[in-house]
Amino acid sequence: MSSKDKKDVDDVTGIDTTGHSWDGIKELNNPLPRWWLWTFYLTIIWGLGYTVAYPAWPLINSATSGLLGYSTRGEVAQDIARFQDANADIMAELAVADLETLDQNPELMRFATSAGGAVFRNNCSQCHGSGAAGAVGYPNLLDDDWLWGGDFENISYTVRHGIRNEEDWDARYSEMTAFDDILSNGEIHAVVNHVLAISGQDHDAAQAAIGSELFLDNCAACHGDAGTGNRDLGAPNLANNLWLYGGDPATLEQTIRYARFGVMPPWGTRLTEAEIRAVTAYVHQLGGGE
């Protein structure tokens, strides 16, 4: 036997070594315990069986379905269907309920606000926030400052048809004029100071006086002489220091120059009648409903 083929045996234990040594410590070539090996083999068999019985192998457009036909999505769909069946009667009641008198039916009111909260979180919170406090360009639904009105009828209409979208012919629609090519830089600066003045912010009084006349000539038709807005047109109140895009001088100048054109999708084709009524009730009771 050549020295190359000769086994290296540990002098203390009498067990073959792997030939590896670290700082004089040799690695013994102990066999794995049988129980460990059998467990390992069983896991391989179990894994192969699992891939045959359950969805496992990805394909180009789908995956193997498995012999048992199990589907997590199918399981979720069954749960959803079960809850829909359980709530079918009260949803049908909500679909024809008068929202103005909904609070006279405590059980239906509780269900509507609970279901409406779920609808809101699934469909509206991406823009308005999980707490409905809004963000820059997305209205705060917690206060009573409404562009189009905050009673049940107006909230329901806005949810159903949306705002300035191209999908629903009944969407609320208004369009602000961009004054960049209409007013000079000095005139825009003056209008900014007028808006700062009527909203109670620091301003240049002389410029605000000039801007007042410009405002009456160019802006009052929508926002009103006092700048308090017009809900029929979706024109915001500029005198209460509550801003959708911001009320600092730089943001006001940008708004006047280039205008704003926020869009909300219509939910009338996405939600059921009961869901629209539920989310209307939910938004209305958040604190700013009228």
mmCIF file of C-alpha atoms in Angstrom:
data_model
loop_
_atom_site.group_PDB
_atom_site.id
_atom_site.type_symbol
_atom_site.label_atom_id
_atom_site.label_comp_id
_atom_site.label_asym_id
_atom_site.label_seq_id
_atom_site.Cartn_x
_atom_site.Cartn_y
_atom_site.Cartn_z
ATOM 1 C CA MET A 1 0.000 0.000 0.000
ATOM 2 C CA SER A 2 1.414 3.393 -0.950
ATOM 3 C CA SER A 3 1.815 6.116 1.623
ATOM 4 C CA LYS A 4 -0.836 8.033 -0.283
ATOM 5 C CA ASP A 5 -3.458 5.321 0.288
ATOM 6 C CA LYS A 6 -2.483 4.619 3.870
ATOM 7 C CA LYS A 7 -5.201 5.646 6.350
ATOM 8 C CA ASP A 8 -4.362 8.133 9.046
ATOM 9 C CA VAL A 9 -5.592 6.724 12.359
ATOM 10 C CA ASP A 10 -5.943 8.824 15.492
ATOM 11 C CA ASP A 11 -3.665 7.400 18.196
ATOM 12 C CA VAL A 12 -6.082 8.183 21.043
ATOM 13 C CA THR A 13 -9.432 7.012 19.647
ATOM 14 C CA GLY A 14 -8.255 4.606 16.973
ATOM 15 C CA ILE A 15 -10.662 6.234 14.489
ATOM 16 C CA ASP A 16 -9.672 7.154 10.971
ATOM 17 C CA THR A 17 -9.146 10.848 10.353
ATOM 18 C CA THR A 18 -10.073 12.922 7.317
ATOM 19 C CA GLY A 19 -6.481 14.046 6.969
ATOM 20 C CA HIS A 20 -7.407 17.590 8.003
ATOM 21 C CA SER A 21 -5.575 19.134 10.920
ATOM 22 C CA TRP A 22 -5.880 22.532 12.627
ATOM 23 C CA ASP A 23 -3.263 23.551 15.158
ATOM 24 C CA GLY A 24 -2.410 19.901 15.677
ATOM 25 C CA ILE A 25 -6.037 18.898 16.192
ATOM 26 C CA LYS A 26 -7.112 16.192 13.734
ATOM 27 C CA GLU A 27 -10.630 15.848 12.314
ATOM 28 C CA LEU A 28 -12.064 12.409 12.985
ATOM 29 C CA ASN A 29 -13.933 10.668 10.193
ATOM 30 C CA ASN A 30 -16.831 9.510 12.361
ATOM 31 C CA PRO A 31 -19.840 8.092 10.485
ATOM 32 C CA LEU A 32 -23.136 9.951 10.858
ATOM 33 C CA PRO A 33 -25.597 8.429 13.366
ATOM 34 C CA ARG A 34 -28.038 6.074 11.725
ATOM 35 C CA TRP A 35 -31.066 7.888 13.185
ATOM 36 C CA TRP A 36 -29.823 11.107 11.570
ATOM 37 C CA LEU A 37 -29.327 9.443 8.206
ATOM 38 C CA TRP A 38 -32.781 7.837 8.261
ATOM 39 C CA THR A 39 -34.333 11.149 9.249
ATOM 40 C CA PHE A 40 -32.523 12.836 6.360
ATOM 41 C CA TYR A 41 -33.712 10.195 3.906
ATOM 42 C CA LEU A 42 -37.277 10.509 5.196
ATOM 43 C CA THR A 43 -37.256 14.283 4.707
ATOM 44 C CA ILE A 44 -36.185 13.761 1.096
ATOM 45 C CA ILE A 45 -39.013 11.286 0.549
ATOM 46 C CA TRP A 46 -41.478 13.618 2.306
ATOM 47 C CA GLY A 47 -40.305 16.586 0.193
ATOM 48 C CA LEU A 48 -40.771 14.671 -3.042
ATOM 49 C CA GLY A 49 -44.194 13.509 -1.924
ATOM 50 C CA TYR A 50 -45.172 17.081 -1.018
ATOM 51 C CA THR A 51 -44.248 18.409 -4.460
ATOM 52 C CA VAL A 52 -46.426 15.725 -6.026
ATOM 53 C CA ALA A 53 -49.415 16.231 -3.725
ATOM 54 C CA TYR A 54 -49.389 20.060 -3.476
ATOM 55 C CA PRO A 55 -48.692 22.988 -5.853
ATOM 56 C CA ALA A 56 -44.930 23.276 -6.083
ATOM 57 C CA TRP A 57 -43.144 23.429 -9.415
ATOM 58 C CA PRO A 58 -43.322 26.770 -11.282
ATOM 59 C CA LEU A 59 -44.215 26.659 -14.954
ATOM 60 C CA ILE A 60 -44.268 29.419 -17.573
ATOM 61 C CA ASN A 61 -47.773 30.719 -16.871
ATOM 62 C CA SER A 62 -48.746 28.839 -13.721
ATOM 63 C CA ALA A 63 -47.497 26.034 -11.476
ATOM 64 C CA THR A 64 -48.185 22.357 -10.962
ATOM 65 C CA SER A 65 -51.510 22.023 -9.161
ATOM 66 C CA GLY A 66 -50.706 18.879 -7.164
ATOM 67 C CA LEU A 67 -52.697 15.680 -6.943
ATOM 68 C CA LEU A 68 -54.766 16.977 -3.998
ATOM 69 C CA GLY A 69 -55.807 20.117 -5.895
ATOM 70 C CA TYR A 70 -55.132 22.347 -2.865
ATOM 71 C CA SER A 71 -54.974 26.129 -3.361
ATOM 72 C CA THR A 72 -54.344 28.827 -0.774
ATOM 73 C CA ARG A 73 -56.195 31.294 -2.991
ATOM 74 C CA GLY A 74 -59.079 28.880 -3.210
ATOM 75 C CA GLU A 75 -59.110 28.607 0.562
ATOM 76 C CA VAL A 76 -59.213 32.400 0.900
ATOM 77 C CA ALA A 77 -61.980 32.584 -1.709
ATOM 78 C CA GLN A 78 -64.004 30.057 0.295
ATOM 79 C CA ASP A 79 -63.558 32.124 3.462
ATOM 80 C CA ILE A 80 -64.627 35.287 1.645
ATOM 81 C CA ALA A 81 -67.664 33.543 0.188
ATOM 82 C CA ARG A 82 -68.573 32.205 3.640
ATOM 83 C CA PHE A 83 -68.538 35.687 5.177
ATOM 84 C CA GLN A 84 -70.378 37.164 2.208
ATOM 85 C CA ASP A 85 -73.127 34.577 2.653
ATOM 86 C CA ALA A 86 -73.276 35.325 6.378
ATOM 87 C CA ASN A 87 -73.601 39.089 5.706
ATOM 88 C CA ALA A 88 -75.857 38.824 2.661
ATOM 89 C CA ASP A 89 -79.044 39.855 4.474
ATOM 90 C CA ILE A 90 -77.603 42.894 6.223
ATOM 91 C CA MET A 91 -75.753 43.962 3.055
ATOM 92 C CA ALA A 92 -79.039 43.807 1.160
ATOM 93 C CA GLU A 93 -80.632 45.934 3.885
ATOM 94 C CA LEU A 94 -77.784 48.449 3.682
ATOM 95 C CA ALA A 95 -78.061 48.653 -0.116
ATOM 96 C CA VAL A 96 -81.549 50.191 0.156
ATOM 97 C CA ALA A 97 -81.183 52.025 3.471
ATOM 98 C CA ASP A 98 -81.638 55.779 3.780
ATOM 99 C CA LEU A 99 -78.248 57.055 4.901
ATOM 100 C CA GLU A 100 -79.811 60.165 6.429
ATOM 101 C CA THR A 101 -81.684 58.027 8.972
ATOM 102 C CA LEU A 102 -79.080 55.286 9.297
ATOM 103 C CA ASP A 103 -78.234 56.275 12.869
ATOM 104 C CA GLN A 104 -81.772 55.319 13.881
ATOM 105 C CA ASN A 105 -80.830 51.685 13.290
ATOM 106 C CA PRO A 106 -77.833 51.141 15.627
ATOM 107 C CA GLU A 107 -77.113 47.606 14.408
ATOM 108 C CA LEU A 108 -77.089 48.610 10.744
ATOM 109 C CA MET A 109 -75.068 51.733 11.550
ATOM 110 C CA ARG A 110 -72.399 49.699 13.357
ATOM 111 C CA PHE A 111 -72.219 47.253 10.485
ATOM 112 C CA ALA A 112 -72.037 50.048 7.885
ATOM 113 C CA THR A 113 -69.172 51.870 9.588
ATOM 114 C CA SER A 114 -67.291 48.627 10.227
ATOM 115 C CA ALA A 115 -67.733 47.401 6.651
ATOM 116 C CA GLY A 116 -67.054 50.900 5.331
ATOM 117 C CA GLY A 117 -63.789 51.019 7.251
ATOM 118 C CA ALA A 118 -62.680 47.809 5.543
ATOM 119 C CA VAL A 119 -63.693 49.168 2.133
ATOM 120 C CA PHE A 120 -61.816 52.402 2.852
ATOM 121 C CA ARG A 121 -58.626 50.651 3.932
ATOM 122 C CA ASN A 122 -58.690 48.399 0.872
ATOM 123 C CA ASN A 123 -59.483 51.061 -1.714
ATOM 124 C CA CYS A 124 -59.030 54.609 -0.411
ATOM 125 C CA SER A 125 -56.219 54.606 2.148
ATOM 126 C CA GLN A 126 -53.525 54.508 -0.557
ATOM 127 C CA CYS A 127 -54.289 58.183 -1.259
ATOM 128 C CA HIS A 128 -56.122 59.482 1.806
ATOM 129 C CA GLY A 129 -54.005 57.586 4.356
ATOM 130 C CA SER A 130 -54.999 54.781 6.683
ATOM 131 C CA GLY A 131 -56.434 57.310 9.126
ATOM 132 C CA ALA A 132 -58.052 59.429 6.364
ATOM 133 C CA ALA A 133 -55.937 62.474 7.278
ATOM 134 C CA GLY A 134 -54.884 62.878 3.651
ATOM 135 C CA ALA A 135 -51.578 64.145 2.274
ATOM 136 C CA VAL A 136 -50.358 66.839 -0.087
ATOM 137 C CA GLY A 137 -52.815 66.762 -2.979
ATOM 138 C CA TYR A 138 -55.137 64.280 -1.245
ATOM 139 C CA PRO A 139 -57.949 65.734 0.893
ATOM 140 C CA ASN A 140 -58.146 65.323 4.646
ATOM 141 C CA LEU A 141 -61.467 63.601 5.342
ATOM 142 C CA LEU A 142 -61.365 64.241 9.091
ATOM 143 C CA ASP A 143 -62.133 67.973 9.029
ATOM 144 C CA ASP A 144 -65.210 69.808 7.781
ATOM 145 C CA ASP A 145 -63.481 71.563 4.878
ATOM 146 C CA TRP A 146 -65.077 69.932 1.832
ATOM 147 C CA LEU A 147 -64.421 70.833 -1.786
ATOM 148 C CA TRP A 148 -67.697 69.330 -3.004
ATOM 149 C CA GLY A 149 -69.744 69.037 0.211
ATOM 150 C CA GLY A 150 -69.659 66.653 3.138
ATOM 151 C CA ASP A 151 -73.240 65.462 3.617
ATOM 152 C CA PHE A 152 -74.281 61.906 2.835
ATOM 153 C CA GLU A 153 -75.524 62.740 -0.655
ATOM 154 C CA ASN A 154 -72.383 64.598 -1.719
ATOM 155 C CA ILE A 155 -69.961 62.086 -0.239
ATOM 156 C CA SER A 156 -71.842 59.240 -1.902
ATOM 157 C CA TYR A 157 -71.821 61.036 -5.263
ATOM 158 C CA THR A 158 -68.093 61.718 -5.050
ATOM 159 C CA VAL A 159 -67.332 58.103 -4.156
ATOM 160 C CA ARG A 160 -69.579 56.794 -6.910
ATOM 161 C CA HIS A 161 -68.413 59.016 -9.776
ATOM 162 C CA GLY A 162 -65.012 60.341 -8.725
ATOM 163 C CA ILE A 163 -63.398 63.622 -9.729
ATOM 164 C CA ARG A 164 -61.996 64.738 -13.093
ATOM 165 C CA ASN A 165 -61.549 61.203 -14.386
ATOM 166 C CA GLU A 166 -62.155 60.077 -17.945
ATOM 167 C CA GLU A 167 -64.046 56.913 -17.007
ATOM 168 C CA ASP A 168 -67.312 58.351 -15.715
ATOM 169 C CA TRP A 169 -69.228 61.040 -17.590
ATOM 170 C CA ASP A 170 -70.886 62.046 -14.317
ATOM 171 C CA ALA A 171 -67.591 62.644 -12.520
ATOM 172 C CA ARG A 172 -67.317 65.932 -10.685
ATOM 173 C CA TYR A 173 -65.408 68.313 -12.892
ATOM 174 C CA SER A 174 -63.793 71.698 -12.540
ATOM 175 C CA GLU A 175 -60.635 73.124 -14.025
ATOM 176 C CA MET A 176 -58.526 75.930 -12.674
ATOM 177 C CA THR A 177 -57.000 78.374 -15.120
ATOM 178 C CA ALA A 178 -53.211 78.437 -15.339
ATOM 179 C CA PHE A 179 -52.269 82.109 -15.104
ATOM 180 C CA ASP A 180 -48.630 81.818 -16.123
ATOM 181 C CA ASP A 181 -49.372 83.253 -19.583
ATOM 182 C CA ILE A 182 -52.161 85.543 -18.407
ATOM 183 C CA LEU A 183 -50.680 87.502 -15.506
ATOM 184 C CA SER A 184 -47.219 89.011 -15.260
ATOM 185 C CA ASN A 185 -44.732 87.941 -12.620
ATOM 186 C CA GLY A 186 -45.527 91.055 -10.606
ATOM 187 C CA GLU A 187 -49.260 90.446 -10.826
ATOM 188 C CA ILE A 188 -48.874 86.823 -9.716
ATOM 189 C CA HIS A 189 -46.750 88.024 -6.793
ATOM 190 C CA ALA A 190 -49.504 90.470 -5.843
ATOM 191 C CA VAL A 191 -52.228 87.805 -5.996
ATOM 192 C CA VAL A 192 -50.098 85.543 -3.800
ATOM 193 C CA ASN A 193 -49.916 88.295 -1.186
ATOM 194 C CA HIS A 194 -53.673 88.816 -1.371
ATOM 195 C CA VAL A 195 -54.289 85.127 -0.731
ATOM 196 C CA LEU A 196 -51.804 85.231 2.145
ATOM 197 C CA ALA A 197 -53.718 88.200 3.549
ATOM 198 C CA ILE A 198 -57.203 86.652 3.409
ATOM 199 C CA SER A 199 -55.876 83.421 4.954
ATOM 200 C CA GLY A 200 -54.374 85.275 7.899
ATOM 201 C CA GLN A 201 -50.709 84.839 7.008
ATOM 202 C CA ASP A 202 -47.776 87.253 6.850
ATOM 203 C CA HIS A 203 -47.942 89.334 3.682
ATOM 204 C CA ASP A 204 -46.927 92.548 1.975
ATOM 205 C CA ALA A 205 -49.887 94.882 2.523
ATOM 206 C CA ALA A 206 -49.161 97.065 -0.509
ATOM 207 C CA GLN A 207 -48.868 94.038 -2.793
ATOM 208 C CA ALA A 208 -51.988 92.490 -1.253
ATOM 209 C CA ALA A 209 -53.977 95.634 -2.097
ATOM 210 C CA ILE A 210 -52.938 95.340 -5.747
ATOM 211 C CA GLY A 211 -53.621 91.609 -5.674
ATOM 212 C CA SER A 212 -57.116 92.188 -4.312
ATOM 213 C CA GLU A 213 -58.197 93.857 -7.549
ATOM 214 C CA LEU A 214 -56.523 91.181 -9.639
ATOM 215 C CA PHE A 215 -58.219 88.506 -7.568
ATOM 216 C CA LEU A 216 -61.653 90.057 -8.134
ATOM 217 C CA ASP A 217 -61.014 90.219 -11.871
ATOM 218 C CA ASN A 218 -59.570 86.748 -12.343
ATOM 219 C CA CYS A 219 -60.341 84.459 -9.407
ATOM 220 C CA ALA A 220 -63.524 85.595 -7.696
ATOM 221 C CA ALA A 221 -65.792 84.004 -10.314
ATOM 222 C CA CYS A 222 -64.920 80.598 -8.809
ATOM 223 C CA HIS A 223 -63.522 81.317 -5.355
ATOM 224 C CA GLY A 224 -65.934 84.145 -4.477
ATOM 225 C CA ASP A 225 -65.175 87.792 -3.741
ATOM 226 C CA ALA A 226 -63.971 86.926 -0.241
ATOM 227 C CA GLY A 227 -62.141 83.812 -1.417
ATOM 228 C CA THR A 228 -64.367 81.474 0.597
ATOM 229 C CA GLY A 229 -64.805 79.056 -2.303
ATOM 230 C CA ASN A 230 -67.721 77.482 -4.117
ATOM 231 C CA ARG A 231 -68.636 73.844 -3.545
ATOM 232 C CA ASP A 232 -70.745 73.699 -6.678
ATOM 233 C CA LEU A 233 -67.545 74.227 -8.649
ATOM 234 C CA GLY A 234 -65.170 72.415 -6.331
ATOM 235 C CA ALA A 235 -63.350 75.712 -5.776
ATOM 236 C CA PRO A 236 -61.514 75.620 -2.421
ATOM 237 C CA ASN A 237 -61.922 78.082 0.397
ATOM 238 C CA LEU A 238 -58.765 80.209 0.403
ATOM 239 C CA ALA A 239 -59.611 82.147 3.558
ATOM 240 C CA ASN A 240 -59.424 79.408 6.198
ATOM 241 C CA ASN A 241 -55.711 78.537 5.936
ATOM 242 C CA LEU A 242 -56.508 74.874 5.180
ATOM 243 C CA TRP A 243 -54.601 73.808 2.097
ATOM 244 C CA LEU A 244 -54.702 70.813 -0.196
ATOM 245 C CA TYR A 245 -51.351 71.505 -1.858
ATOM 246 C CA GLY A 246 -49.841 73.987 0.591
ATOM 247 C CA GLY A 247 -50.327 77.645 1.501
ATOM 248 C CA ASP A 248 -46.772 78.977 1.636
ATOM 249 C CA PRO A 249 -45.822 81.696 -0.892
ATOM 250 C CA ALA A 250 -43.814 79.378 -3.171
ATOM 251 C CA THR A 251 -46.590 76.770 -3.374
ATOM 252 C CA LEU A 252 -49.279 79.405 -3.898
ATOM 253 C CA GLU A 253 -47.260 80.898 -6.742
ATOM 254 C CA GLN A 254 -46.884 77.487 -8.365
ATOM 255 C CA THR A 255 -50.616 76.859 -8.024
ATOM 256 C CA ILE A 256 -51.505 80.207 -9.584
ATOM 257 C CA ARG A 257 -49.018 79.815 -12.407
ATOM 258 C CA TYR A 258 -49.715 76.245 -13.424
ATOM 259 C CA ALA A 259 -53.028 75.326 -11.721
ATOM 260 C CA ARG A 260 -53.941 71.991 -10.108
ATOM 261 C CA PHE A 261 -55.854 69.064 -11.542
ATOM 262 C CA GLY A 262 -56.338 66.305 -8.984
ATOM 263 C CA VAL A 263 -58.067 63.143 -10.181
ATOM 264 C CA MET A 264 -60.117 60.604 -8.228
ATOM 265 C CA PRO A 265 -61.299 57.341 -9.851
ATOM 266 C CA PRO A 266 -64.992 56.413 -9.897
ATOM 267 C CA TRP A 267 -65.879 53.595 -7.525
ATOM 268 C CA GLY A 268 -69.391 53.020 -8.816
ATOM 269 C CA THR A 269 -68.138 50.346 -11.197
ATOM 270 C CA ARG A 270 -65.747 48.793 -8.672
ATOM 271 C CA LEU A 271 -67.848 48.612 -5.505
ATOM 272 C CA THR A 272 -71.340 47.276 -4.873
ATOM 273 C CA GLU A 273 -74.153 49.588 -3.858
ATOM 274 C CA ALA A 274 -73.900 48.380 -0.277
ATOM 275 C CA GLU A 275 -70.133 48.984 -0.236
ATOM 276 C CA ILE A 276 -70.574 52.525 -1.562
ATOM 277 C CA ARG A 277 -73.125 53.262 1.148
ATOM 278 C CA ALA A 278 -70.899 51.652 3.781
ATOM 279 C CA VAL A 279 -67.823 53.703 2.897
ATOM 280 C CA THR A 280 -70.007 56.830 2.684
ATOM 281 C CA ALA A 281 -71.252 56.217 6.224
ATOM 282 C CA TYR A 282 -67.702 55.512 7.398
ATOM 283 C CA VAL A 283 -66.267 58.716 5.926
ATOM 284 C CA HIS A 284 -69.205 60.771 7.165
ATOM 285 C CA GLN A 285 -68.753 59.678 10.786
ATOM 286 C CA LEU A 286 -64.997 60.278 10.848
ATOM 287 C CA GLY A 287 -65.591 63.749 12.237
ATOM 288 C CA GLY A 288 -66.110 66.076 9.313
ATOM 289 C CA GLY A 289 -69.454 64.842 8.013
ATOM 290 C CA GLU A 290 -72.197 67.423 7.661
#
